[in-house]
Coordinates of C-alpha atoms in Angstrom, one line a residue:
X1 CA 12.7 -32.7 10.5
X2 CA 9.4 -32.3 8.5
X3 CA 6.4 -34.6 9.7
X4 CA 4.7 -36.3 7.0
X5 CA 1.1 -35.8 7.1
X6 CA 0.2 -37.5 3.9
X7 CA -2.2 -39.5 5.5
X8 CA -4.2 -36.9 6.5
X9 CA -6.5 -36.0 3.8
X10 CA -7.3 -39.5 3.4
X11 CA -8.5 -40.1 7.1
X12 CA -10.3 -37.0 7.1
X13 CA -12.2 -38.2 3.6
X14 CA -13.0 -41.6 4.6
X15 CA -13.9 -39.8 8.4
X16 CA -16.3 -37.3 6.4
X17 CA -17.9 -40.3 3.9
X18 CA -18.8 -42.2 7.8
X19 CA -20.2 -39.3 8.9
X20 CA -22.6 -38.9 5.7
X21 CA -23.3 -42.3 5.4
X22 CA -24.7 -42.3 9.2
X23 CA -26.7 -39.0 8.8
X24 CA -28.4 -40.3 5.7
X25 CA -29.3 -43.8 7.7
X26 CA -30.3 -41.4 10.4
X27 CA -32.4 -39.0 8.2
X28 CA -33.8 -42.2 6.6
X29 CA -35.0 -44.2 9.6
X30 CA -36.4 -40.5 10.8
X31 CA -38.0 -40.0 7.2
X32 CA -39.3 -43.6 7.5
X33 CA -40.7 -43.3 11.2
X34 CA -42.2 -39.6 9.8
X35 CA -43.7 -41.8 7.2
X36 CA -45.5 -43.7 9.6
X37 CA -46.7 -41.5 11.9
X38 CA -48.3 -39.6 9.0
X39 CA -49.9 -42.8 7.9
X40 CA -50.8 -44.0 11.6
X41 CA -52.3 -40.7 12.2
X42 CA -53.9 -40.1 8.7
X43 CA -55.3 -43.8 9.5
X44 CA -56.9 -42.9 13.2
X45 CA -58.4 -39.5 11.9
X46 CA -60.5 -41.6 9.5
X47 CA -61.5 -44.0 11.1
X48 CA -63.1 -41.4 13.7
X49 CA -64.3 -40.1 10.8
X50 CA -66.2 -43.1 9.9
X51 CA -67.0 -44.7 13.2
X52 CA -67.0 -41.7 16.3
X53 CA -69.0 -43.3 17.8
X54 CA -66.7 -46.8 18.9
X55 CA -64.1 -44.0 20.3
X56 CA -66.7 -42.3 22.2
X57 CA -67.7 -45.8 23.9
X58 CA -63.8 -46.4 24.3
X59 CA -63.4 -43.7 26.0
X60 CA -66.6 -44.5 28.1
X61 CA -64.7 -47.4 28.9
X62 CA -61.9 -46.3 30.2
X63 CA -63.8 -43.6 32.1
X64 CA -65.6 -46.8 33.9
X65 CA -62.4 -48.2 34.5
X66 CA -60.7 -45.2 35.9
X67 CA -63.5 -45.2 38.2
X68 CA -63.3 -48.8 39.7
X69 CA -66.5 -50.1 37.8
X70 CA -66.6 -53.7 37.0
X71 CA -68.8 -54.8 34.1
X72 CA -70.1 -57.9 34.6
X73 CA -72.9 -60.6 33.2
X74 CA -75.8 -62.3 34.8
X75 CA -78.0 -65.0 32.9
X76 CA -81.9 -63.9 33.8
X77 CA -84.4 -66.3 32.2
X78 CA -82.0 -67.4 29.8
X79 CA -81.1 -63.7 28.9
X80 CA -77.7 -62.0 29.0
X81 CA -78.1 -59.1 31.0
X82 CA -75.3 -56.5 31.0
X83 CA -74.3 -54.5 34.2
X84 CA -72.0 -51.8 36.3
X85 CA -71.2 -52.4 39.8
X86 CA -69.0 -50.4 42.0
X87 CA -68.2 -48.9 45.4
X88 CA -69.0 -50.9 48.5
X89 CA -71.6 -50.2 51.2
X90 CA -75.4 -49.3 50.7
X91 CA -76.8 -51.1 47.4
X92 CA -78.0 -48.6 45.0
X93 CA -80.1 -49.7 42.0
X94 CA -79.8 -47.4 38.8
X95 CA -82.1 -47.9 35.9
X96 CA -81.5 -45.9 32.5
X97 CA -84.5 -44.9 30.1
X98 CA -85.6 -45.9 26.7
X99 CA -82.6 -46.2 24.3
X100 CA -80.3 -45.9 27.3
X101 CA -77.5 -48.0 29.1
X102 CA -75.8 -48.1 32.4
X103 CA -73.1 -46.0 31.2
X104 CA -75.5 -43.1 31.5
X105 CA -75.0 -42.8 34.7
X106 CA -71.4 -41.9 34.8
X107 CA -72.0 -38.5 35.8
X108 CA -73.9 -39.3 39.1
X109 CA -72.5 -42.5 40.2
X110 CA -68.9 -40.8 41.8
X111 CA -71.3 -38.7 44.3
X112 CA -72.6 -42.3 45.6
X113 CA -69.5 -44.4 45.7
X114 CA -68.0 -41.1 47.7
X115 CA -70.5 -41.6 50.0
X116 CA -70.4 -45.0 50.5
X117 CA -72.8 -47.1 48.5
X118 CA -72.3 -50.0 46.1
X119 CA -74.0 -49.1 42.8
X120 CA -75.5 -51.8 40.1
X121 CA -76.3 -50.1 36.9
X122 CA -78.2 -52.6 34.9
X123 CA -78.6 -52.5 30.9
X124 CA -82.2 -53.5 30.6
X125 CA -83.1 -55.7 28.1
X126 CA -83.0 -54.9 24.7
X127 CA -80.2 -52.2 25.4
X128 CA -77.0 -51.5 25.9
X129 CA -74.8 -54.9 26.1
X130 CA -77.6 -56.4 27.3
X131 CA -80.0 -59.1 24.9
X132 CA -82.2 -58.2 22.4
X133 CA -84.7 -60.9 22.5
X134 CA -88.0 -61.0 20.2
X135 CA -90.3 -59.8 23.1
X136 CA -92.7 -56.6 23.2
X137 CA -90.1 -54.6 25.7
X138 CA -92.9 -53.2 28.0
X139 CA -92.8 -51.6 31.3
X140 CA -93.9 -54.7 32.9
X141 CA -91.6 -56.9 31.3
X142 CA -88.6 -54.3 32.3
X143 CA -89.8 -54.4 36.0
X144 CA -89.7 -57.9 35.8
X145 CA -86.1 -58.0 34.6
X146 CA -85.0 -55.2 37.6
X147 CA -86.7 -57.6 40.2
X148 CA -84.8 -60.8 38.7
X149 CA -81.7 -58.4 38.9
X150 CA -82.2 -58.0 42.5
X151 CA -82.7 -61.4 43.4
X152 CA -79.6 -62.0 41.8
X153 CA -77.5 -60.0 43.7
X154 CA -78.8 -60.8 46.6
X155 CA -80.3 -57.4 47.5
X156 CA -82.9 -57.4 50.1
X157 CA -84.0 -53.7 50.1
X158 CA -82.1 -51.4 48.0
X159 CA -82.2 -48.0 47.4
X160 CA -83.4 -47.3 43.4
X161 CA -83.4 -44.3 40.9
X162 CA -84.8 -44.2 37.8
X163 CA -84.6 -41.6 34.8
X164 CA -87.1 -41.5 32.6
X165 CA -88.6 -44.5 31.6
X166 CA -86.4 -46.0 33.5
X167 CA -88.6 -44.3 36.8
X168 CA -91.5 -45.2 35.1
X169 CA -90.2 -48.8 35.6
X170 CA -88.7 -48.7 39.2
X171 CA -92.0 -46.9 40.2
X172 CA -93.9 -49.8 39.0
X173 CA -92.0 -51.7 41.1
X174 CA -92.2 -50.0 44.1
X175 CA -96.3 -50.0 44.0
X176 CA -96.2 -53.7 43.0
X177 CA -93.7 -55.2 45.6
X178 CA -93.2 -52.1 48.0
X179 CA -90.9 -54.4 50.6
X180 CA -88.6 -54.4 47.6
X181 CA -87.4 -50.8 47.7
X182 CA -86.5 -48.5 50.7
X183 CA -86.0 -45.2 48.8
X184 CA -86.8 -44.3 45.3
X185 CA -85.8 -41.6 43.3
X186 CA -87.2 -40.4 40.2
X187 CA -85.6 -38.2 37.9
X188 CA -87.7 -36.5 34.4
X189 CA -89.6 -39.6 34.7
X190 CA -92.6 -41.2 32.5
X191 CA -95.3 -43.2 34.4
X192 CA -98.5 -40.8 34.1
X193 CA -100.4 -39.5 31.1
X194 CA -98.6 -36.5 29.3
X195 CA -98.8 -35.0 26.0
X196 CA -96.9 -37.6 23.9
X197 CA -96.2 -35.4 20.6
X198 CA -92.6 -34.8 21.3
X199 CA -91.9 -38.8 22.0
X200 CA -91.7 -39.5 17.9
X201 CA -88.3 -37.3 17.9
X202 CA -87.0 -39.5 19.9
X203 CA -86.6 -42.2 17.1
X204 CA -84.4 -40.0 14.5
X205 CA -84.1 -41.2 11.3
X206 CA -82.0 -37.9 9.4
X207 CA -79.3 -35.1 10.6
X208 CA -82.6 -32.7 11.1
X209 CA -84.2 -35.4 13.0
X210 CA -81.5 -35.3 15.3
X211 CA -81.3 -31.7 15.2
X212 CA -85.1 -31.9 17.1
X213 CA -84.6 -34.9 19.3
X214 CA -81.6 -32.8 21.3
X215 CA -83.6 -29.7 21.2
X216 CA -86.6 -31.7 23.3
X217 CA -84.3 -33.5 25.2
X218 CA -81.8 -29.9 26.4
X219 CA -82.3 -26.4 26.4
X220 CA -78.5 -25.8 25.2
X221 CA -78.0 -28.8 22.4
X222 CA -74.7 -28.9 21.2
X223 CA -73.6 -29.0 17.8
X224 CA -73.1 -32.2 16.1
X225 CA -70.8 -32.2 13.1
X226 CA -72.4 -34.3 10.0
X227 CA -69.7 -37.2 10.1
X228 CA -70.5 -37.3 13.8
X229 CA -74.5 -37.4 13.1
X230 CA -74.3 -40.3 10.4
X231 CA -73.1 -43.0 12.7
X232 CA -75.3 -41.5 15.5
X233 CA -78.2 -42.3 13.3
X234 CA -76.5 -46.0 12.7
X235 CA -77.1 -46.8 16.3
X236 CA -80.4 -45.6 16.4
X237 CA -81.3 -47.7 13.7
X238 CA -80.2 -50.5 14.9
X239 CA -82.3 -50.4 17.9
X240 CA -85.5 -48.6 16.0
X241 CA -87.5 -51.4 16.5
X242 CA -86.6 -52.6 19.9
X243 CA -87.6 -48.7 20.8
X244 CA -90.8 -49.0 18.4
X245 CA -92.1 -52.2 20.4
X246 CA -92.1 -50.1 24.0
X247 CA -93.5 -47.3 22.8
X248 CA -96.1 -49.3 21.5
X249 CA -96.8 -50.9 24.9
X250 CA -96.5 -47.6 26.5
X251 CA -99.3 -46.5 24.5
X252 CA -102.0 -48.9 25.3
X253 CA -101.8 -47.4 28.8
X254 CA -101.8 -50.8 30.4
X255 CA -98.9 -49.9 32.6
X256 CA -99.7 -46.4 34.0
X257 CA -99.7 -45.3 37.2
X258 CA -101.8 -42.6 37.5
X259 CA -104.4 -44.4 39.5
X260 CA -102.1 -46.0 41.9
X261 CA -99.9 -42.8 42.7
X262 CA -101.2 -42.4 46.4
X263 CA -100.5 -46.2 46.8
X264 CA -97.0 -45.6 46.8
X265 CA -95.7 -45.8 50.7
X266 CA -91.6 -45.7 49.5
X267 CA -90.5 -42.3 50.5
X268 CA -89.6 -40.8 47.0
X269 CA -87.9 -38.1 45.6
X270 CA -88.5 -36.5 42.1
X271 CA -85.8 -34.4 40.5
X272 CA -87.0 -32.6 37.5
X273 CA -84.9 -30.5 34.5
X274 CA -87.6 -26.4 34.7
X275 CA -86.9 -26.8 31.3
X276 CA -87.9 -30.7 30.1
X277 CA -90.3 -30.3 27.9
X278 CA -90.7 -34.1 26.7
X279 CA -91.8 -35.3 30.2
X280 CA -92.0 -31.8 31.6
X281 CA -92.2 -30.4 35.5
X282 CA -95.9 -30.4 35.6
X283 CA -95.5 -34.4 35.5
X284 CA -93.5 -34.2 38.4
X285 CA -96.0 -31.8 40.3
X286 CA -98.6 -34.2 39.6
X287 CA -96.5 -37.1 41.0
X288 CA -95.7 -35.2 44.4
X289 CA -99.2 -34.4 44.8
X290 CA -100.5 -37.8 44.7
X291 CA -97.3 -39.7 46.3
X292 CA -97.9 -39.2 50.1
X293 CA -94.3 -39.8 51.2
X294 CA -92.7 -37.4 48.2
X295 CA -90.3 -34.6 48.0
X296 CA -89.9 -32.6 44.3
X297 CA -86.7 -30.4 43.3
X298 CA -87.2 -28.8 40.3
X299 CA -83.7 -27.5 38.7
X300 CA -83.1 -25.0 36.2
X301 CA -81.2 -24.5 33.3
X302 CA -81.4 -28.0 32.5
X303 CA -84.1 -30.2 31.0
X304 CA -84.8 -34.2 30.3
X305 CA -80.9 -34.5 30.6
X306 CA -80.4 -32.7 34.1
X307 CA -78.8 -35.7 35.2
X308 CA -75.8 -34.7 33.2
X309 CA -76.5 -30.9 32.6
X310 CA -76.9 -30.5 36.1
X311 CA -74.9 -33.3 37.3
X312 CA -73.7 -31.6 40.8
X313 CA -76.8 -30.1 42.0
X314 CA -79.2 -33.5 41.2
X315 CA -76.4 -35.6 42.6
X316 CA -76.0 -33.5 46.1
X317 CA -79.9 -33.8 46.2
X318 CA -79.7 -37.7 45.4
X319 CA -77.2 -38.3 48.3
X320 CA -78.7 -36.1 51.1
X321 CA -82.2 -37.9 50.2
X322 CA -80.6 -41.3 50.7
X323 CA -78.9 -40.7 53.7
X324 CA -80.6 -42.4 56.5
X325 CA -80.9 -39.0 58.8
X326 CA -83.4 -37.5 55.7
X327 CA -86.8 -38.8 54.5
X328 CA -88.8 -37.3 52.0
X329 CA -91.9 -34.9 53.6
X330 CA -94.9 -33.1 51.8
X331 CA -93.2 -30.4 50.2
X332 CA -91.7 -29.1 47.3
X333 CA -88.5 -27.3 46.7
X334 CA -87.6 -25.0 43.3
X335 CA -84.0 -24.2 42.6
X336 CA -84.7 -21.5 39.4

C-alpha cells in the first residue's frame, strides 16, 4: 500500500511562512532596538559634547560615593555651606583654594581615612555647592566661615590643611585663634607677598587663556580638546566675579601674614610643587624660616597642583606629619 503524503507540501509551506514571519519580527524588534541604541548613543555623545563638564562632576560623584563620603549642608550665618565628610577617628579639616571645592581633595583624602581620621572638606563660600552671597570674599571673611564650620561640628582641635589660598586662610587662623588648630599643613600656599603677575591667568576668559592658566598651574598641562575648553570657560565665568572680589581683597594686603609668621606656635608643615611657579618654593622657604615650629618638603616634577600630580608622595608626608609620634622641627627636606 502506497502512503499518501499529500499533506506534506502544505505543512512544510505554512511551517516555512511561520518561520519567516518570526525572523522578520525578530529582525524587526533587533532593527528597532539597533535604532535605538544608535539614537541613545548618538544622544549621550552630544550631550558630552555640549556639557563635559556635568559628566566630569557625575563621575566626581560617584567617585565620592565609592569612597564612603557623605555630602552634607550646614546653615552658617544664614549661609548654605556645602561639605564632605568621611572616615571616622581624628578630625581633619581640608580647605580648597580660590575657584576650588571640596572635591579637590579626592586624591589625598583615601591616605587619611586609611589611617584613621574623619575628614570635613568644606566648600567655602562663594564656591563649590556652597552660597554665593553679595560679600567681598576676603581672607578674613573665609576664616571666619572655617571657624563657624568647626563650631559646628563640634571640633575642639582639629588637625587642618590648606592648599593655596585655602593655606593662606587656615594660616590666618592658626595665628588668630592658635587653641583652634593642633597641626597645620600648608601645601603651594598664598599668605606672604609674591610676585602676583601670573595670578590674572587664573581668571581665563578664551581657549588661549586656558592654554596659560594650566601651564602656571603644572609643568606637564594636558591637552584640552576645544569642545572640552568651551564649557570650561562657562564655569569660570560664572564665578569671574566671585573670584574678582578676593583678589581684590587680597591685594590691599590687609590680610598678610608676613609680619606675624614667627607668631605661629602650631607645628606646621609646608609641602611645595619645585616647579610652582604661581606661588613658587621660594614662598615656602620664606615661611619655614620665620615659622618656628615648621618643617618644608619640596617635591619635584610637580607644581601648584602637586596635590594631585604628586598625590602619593604629598599624601605619605601629610599622614606621617599628623601622626601623633612626629612633630614638625627646624629643618627642611628636598625630594628633586
Amino acid at each position: 500500500m502506497i502512503p499518501d503524503l499529500s499533506w506534506r507540501p502544505r505543512s512544510i509551506h505554512l511551517a516555512t511562512v511561520g518561520t519567516a514571519v518570526k525572523l522578520k519580527a525578530r529582525s524587526r524588534k533587533i532593527g528597532m532596538g539597533f535604532l535605538v541604541l544608535v539614537v541613545l548613543t548618538g544622544t549621550a555623545l552630544l550631550s558630552f559634547y555640549l556639557r563635559p563638564e556635568f559628566f566630569v562632576d557625575k563621575l566626581q560623584q560617584f567617585r565620592v560615593w565609592k569612597m564612603g563620603l557623605q555630602p552634607q549642608f550646614v546653615s552658617l550665618n544664614a549661609q548654605k555651606i556645602h561639605y564632605l565628610v568621611g572616615g571616622t577617628g581624628k578630625p581633619l579639616v581640608l580647605v580648597h583654594g580660590l575657584a576650588g571645592r571640596s572635591e579637590d581633595w579626592i586624591a589625598l583624602i583615601p591616605y587619611f581615612v586609611h589611617d584613621g581620621y574623619k575628614v570635613y572638606a568644606p566648600d567655602l563660600l562663594g564656591y563649590g555647592q556652597s552660597a554665593r552671597p553679595d560679600v567681598d570674599y576676603s581672607i578674613s571673611l573665609e576664616e571666619d566661615i572655617v571657624k563657624q564650620f568647626i563650631d559646628s561640628q563640634g571640633l575642639k582641635q582639629p588637625d587642618m590643611a590648606g592648599w593655596s589660598m585655602g593655606g593662606w586662610v587656615t594660616l590666618k587662623l592658626a595665628a588668630d585663634h592658635p587653641e583652634r588648630v593642633r597641626k597645620l599643613i600648608l601645601l603651594d600656599s598664598a599668605g606672604v607677598k609674591f610676585d602676583t603677575k601670573n595670578v590674572p591667568l587664573l581668571r581665563p576668559k578664551t581657549e588661549a587663556d586656558l592654554v596659560r592658566m594650566m601651564q602656571v598651574l603644572t609643568p606637564h598641562p594636558p591637552h584640552i580638546p576645544s569642545f572640552y575648553a568651551t564649557d570650561i570657560l562657562r564655569g569660570f565665568a560664572r564665578e569671574d566675579w566671585i573670584v574678582d572680589r578676593a583678589l581684590k581683597s587680597m591685594y590691599t594686603g590687609k590680610d598678610l601674614m608676613d609680619a606675624r609668621l614667627n607668631t605661629i606656635r602650631t607645628p606646621v608643615l609646608l609641602l611645595w610643587g619645585r616647579e610652582d611657579v604661581l606661588t613658587p618654593p621660594s614662598m615656602g622657604e620664606q615661611m619655614h624660616g620665620a615659622i618656628p615650629h615648621s618643617e618644608l618638603k619640596i617635591f619635584g616634577g610637580c607644581g601648584h597642583l602637586a596635590p594631585v600630580e604628586c598625590s602619593s608622595e604629598v599624601g605619605q608626608a601629610m599622614v606621617e606629619f599628623l601622626s601623633d609620634g612626629n612633630s614638625a622641627g627646624q629643618q627642611s627636606t628636598r625630594k628633586d
